[in-house]
XYZ file of C-alpha atoms in Angstrom:
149
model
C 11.241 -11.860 -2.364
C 13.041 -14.886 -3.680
C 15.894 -16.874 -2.717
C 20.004 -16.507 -3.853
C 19.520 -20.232 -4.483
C 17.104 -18.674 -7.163
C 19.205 -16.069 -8.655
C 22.388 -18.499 -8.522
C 19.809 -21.095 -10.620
C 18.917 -18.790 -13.387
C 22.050 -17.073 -13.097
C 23.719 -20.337 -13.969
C 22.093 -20.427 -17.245
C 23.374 -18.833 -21.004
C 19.582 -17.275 -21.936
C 20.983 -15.392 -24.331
C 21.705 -18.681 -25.949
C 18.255 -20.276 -25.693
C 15.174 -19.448 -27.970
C 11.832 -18.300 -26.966
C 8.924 -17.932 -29.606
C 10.553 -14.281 -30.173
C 14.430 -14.808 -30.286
C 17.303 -15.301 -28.078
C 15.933 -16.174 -24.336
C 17.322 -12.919 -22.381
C 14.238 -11.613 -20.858
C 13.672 -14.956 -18.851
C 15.646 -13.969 -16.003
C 13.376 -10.763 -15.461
C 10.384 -12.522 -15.708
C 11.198 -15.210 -12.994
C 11.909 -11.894 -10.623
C 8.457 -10.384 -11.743
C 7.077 -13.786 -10.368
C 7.975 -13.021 -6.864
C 6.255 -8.842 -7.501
C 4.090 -6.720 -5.101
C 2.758 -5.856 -7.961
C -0.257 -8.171 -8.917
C 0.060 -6.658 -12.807
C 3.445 -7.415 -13.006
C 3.066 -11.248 -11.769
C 0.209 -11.642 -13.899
C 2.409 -10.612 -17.102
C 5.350 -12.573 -15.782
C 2.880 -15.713 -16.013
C 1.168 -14.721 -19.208
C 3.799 -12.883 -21.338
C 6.755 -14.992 -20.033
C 5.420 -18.415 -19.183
C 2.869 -18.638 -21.520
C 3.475 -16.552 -24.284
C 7.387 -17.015 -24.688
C 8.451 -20.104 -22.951
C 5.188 -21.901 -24.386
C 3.361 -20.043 -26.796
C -0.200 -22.162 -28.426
C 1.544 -25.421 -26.925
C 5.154 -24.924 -28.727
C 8.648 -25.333 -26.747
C 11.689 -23.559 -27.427
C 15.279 -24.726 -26.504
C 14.511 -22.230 -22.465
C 11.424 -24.264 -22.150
C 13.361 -27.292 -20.258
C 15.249 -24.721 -18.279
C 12.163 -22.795 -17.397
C 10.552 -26.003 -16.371
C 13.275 -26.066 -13.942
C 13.247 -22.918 -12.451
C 9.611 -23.028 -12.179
C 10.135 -26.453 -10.213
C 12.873 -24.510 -8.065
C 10.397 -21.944 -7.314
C 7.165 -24.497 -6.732
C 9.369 -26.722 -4.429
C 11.852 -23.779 -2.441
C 10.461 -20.694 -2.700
C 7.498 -19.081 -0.353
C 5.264 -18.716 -3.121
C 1.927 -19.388 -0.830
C 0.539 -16.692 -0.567
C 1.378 -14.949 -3.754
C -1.781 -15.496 -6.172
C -2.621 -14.242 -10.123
C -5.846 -13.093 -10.902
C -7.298 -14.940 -7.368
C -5.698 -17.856 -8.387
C -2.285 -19.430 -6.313
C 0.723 -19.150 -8.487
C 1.194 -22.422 -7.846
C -1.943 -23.102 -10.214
C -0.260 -20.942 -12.661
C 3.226 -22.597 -12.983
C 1.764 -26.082 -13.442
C -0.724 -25.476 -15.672
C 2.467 -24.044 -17.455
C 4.044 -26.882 -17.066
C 0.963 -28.811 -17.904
C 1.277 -27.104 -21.444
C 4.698 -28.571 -22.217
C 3.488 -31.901 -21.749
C 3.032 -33.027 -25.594
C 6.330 -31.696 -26.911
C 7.753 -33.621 -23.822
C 6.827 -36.501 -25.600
C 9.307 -36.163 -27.964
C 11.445 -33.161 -26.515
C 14.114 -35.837 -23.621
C 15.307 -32.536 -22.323
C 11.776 -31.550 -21.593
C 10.302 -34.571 -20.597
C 13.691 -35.103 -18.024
C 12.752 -31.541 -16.149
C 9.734 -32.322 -15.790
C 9.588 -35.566 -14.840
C 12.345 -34.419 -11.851
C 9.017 -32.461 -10.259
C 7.406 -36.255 -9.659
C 7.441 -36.043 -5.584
C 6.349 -32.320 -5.574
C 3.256 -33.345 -7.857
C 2.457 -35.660 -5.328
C 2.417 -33.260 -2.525
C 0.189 -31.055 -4.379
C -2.482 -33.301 -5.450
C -4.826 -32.727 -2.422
C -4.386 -29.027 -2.671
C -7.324 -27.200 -1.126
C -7.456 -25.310 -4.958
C -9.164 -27.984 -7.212
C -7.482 -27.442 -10.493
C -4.218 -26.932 -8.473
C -4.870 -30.625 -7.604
C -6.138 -31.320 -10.887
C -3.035 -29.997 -12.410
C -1.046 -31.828 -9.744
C -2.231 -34.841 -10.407
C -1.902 -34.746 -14.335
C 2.100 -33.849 -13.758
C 1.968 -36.928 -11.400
C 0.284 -39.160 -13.540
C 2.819 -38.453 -16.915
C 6.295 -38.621 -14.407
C 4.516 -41.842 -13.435
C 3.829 -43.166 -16.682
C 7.920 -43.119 -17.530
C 8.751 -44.829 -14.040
């Protein structure tokens, strides 16, 4: 289950007036709650249909991918997400490798690159996770916030 901190976060955003690589943004708010599922299918869909197929699709960012990237930070930093995995992976692997993916158009994107840089100190807590591409993933987040200190 997740938090009303959560649902007050994506509730606070207009998704029907954000873009995702097929059209207005409104199936975002579903896909955050499939995150949080009993239902290992229906968390692996939310990470591969929603993150990675609409929010980022083949490394392009729509005008939801900085608000994703915050939710997804909301969720990585608040929510108890530990033991939830996706295909015997933590979730937490998942959402920054994710967030991992927007890192080129945050070169250029300022919305993009502010979100993510925000996730700086929860990098850093990550990057001697017991998961080694958790940490590896970690540690490249860490590495770009760095970079714009």
């Amino acid at each position: 289950m997740y938090s009303n901190g959560l649902q007050e976060l994506i509730d606070s955003i207009s998704w029907d007036k954000l873009e995702d690589s097929y059209g207005p943004a409104i199936n975002a708010p579903q896909g955050f709650i499939d995150l949080f599922s009993d239902n290992q299918d229906t968390r692996e869909d939310a990470v591969y249909e929603f993150l990675l197929s609409s929010a980022l699709h083949q490394y392009s960012t729509y005008s939801c991918t900085p608000y994703v990237v915050k939710c997804v930070l909301y969720i990585s930093e608040y929510e108890d997400i530990k033991n939830l995995v996706v295909i015997n992976c933590p979730l937490v692997r998942e959402l920054f490798l994710f967030i991992n993916g927007c890192l080129h158009s945050a070169q250029t994107m300022v919305e993009l690159k502010k979100e993510i840089v925000k996730g700086k100190l929860l990098y850093e807590k990550y990057i001697n996770h017991n998961d080694k591409l958790t940490s590896k993933y970690a540690r490249m987040l860490f590495d770009f916030s760095s970079s714009l200190d």
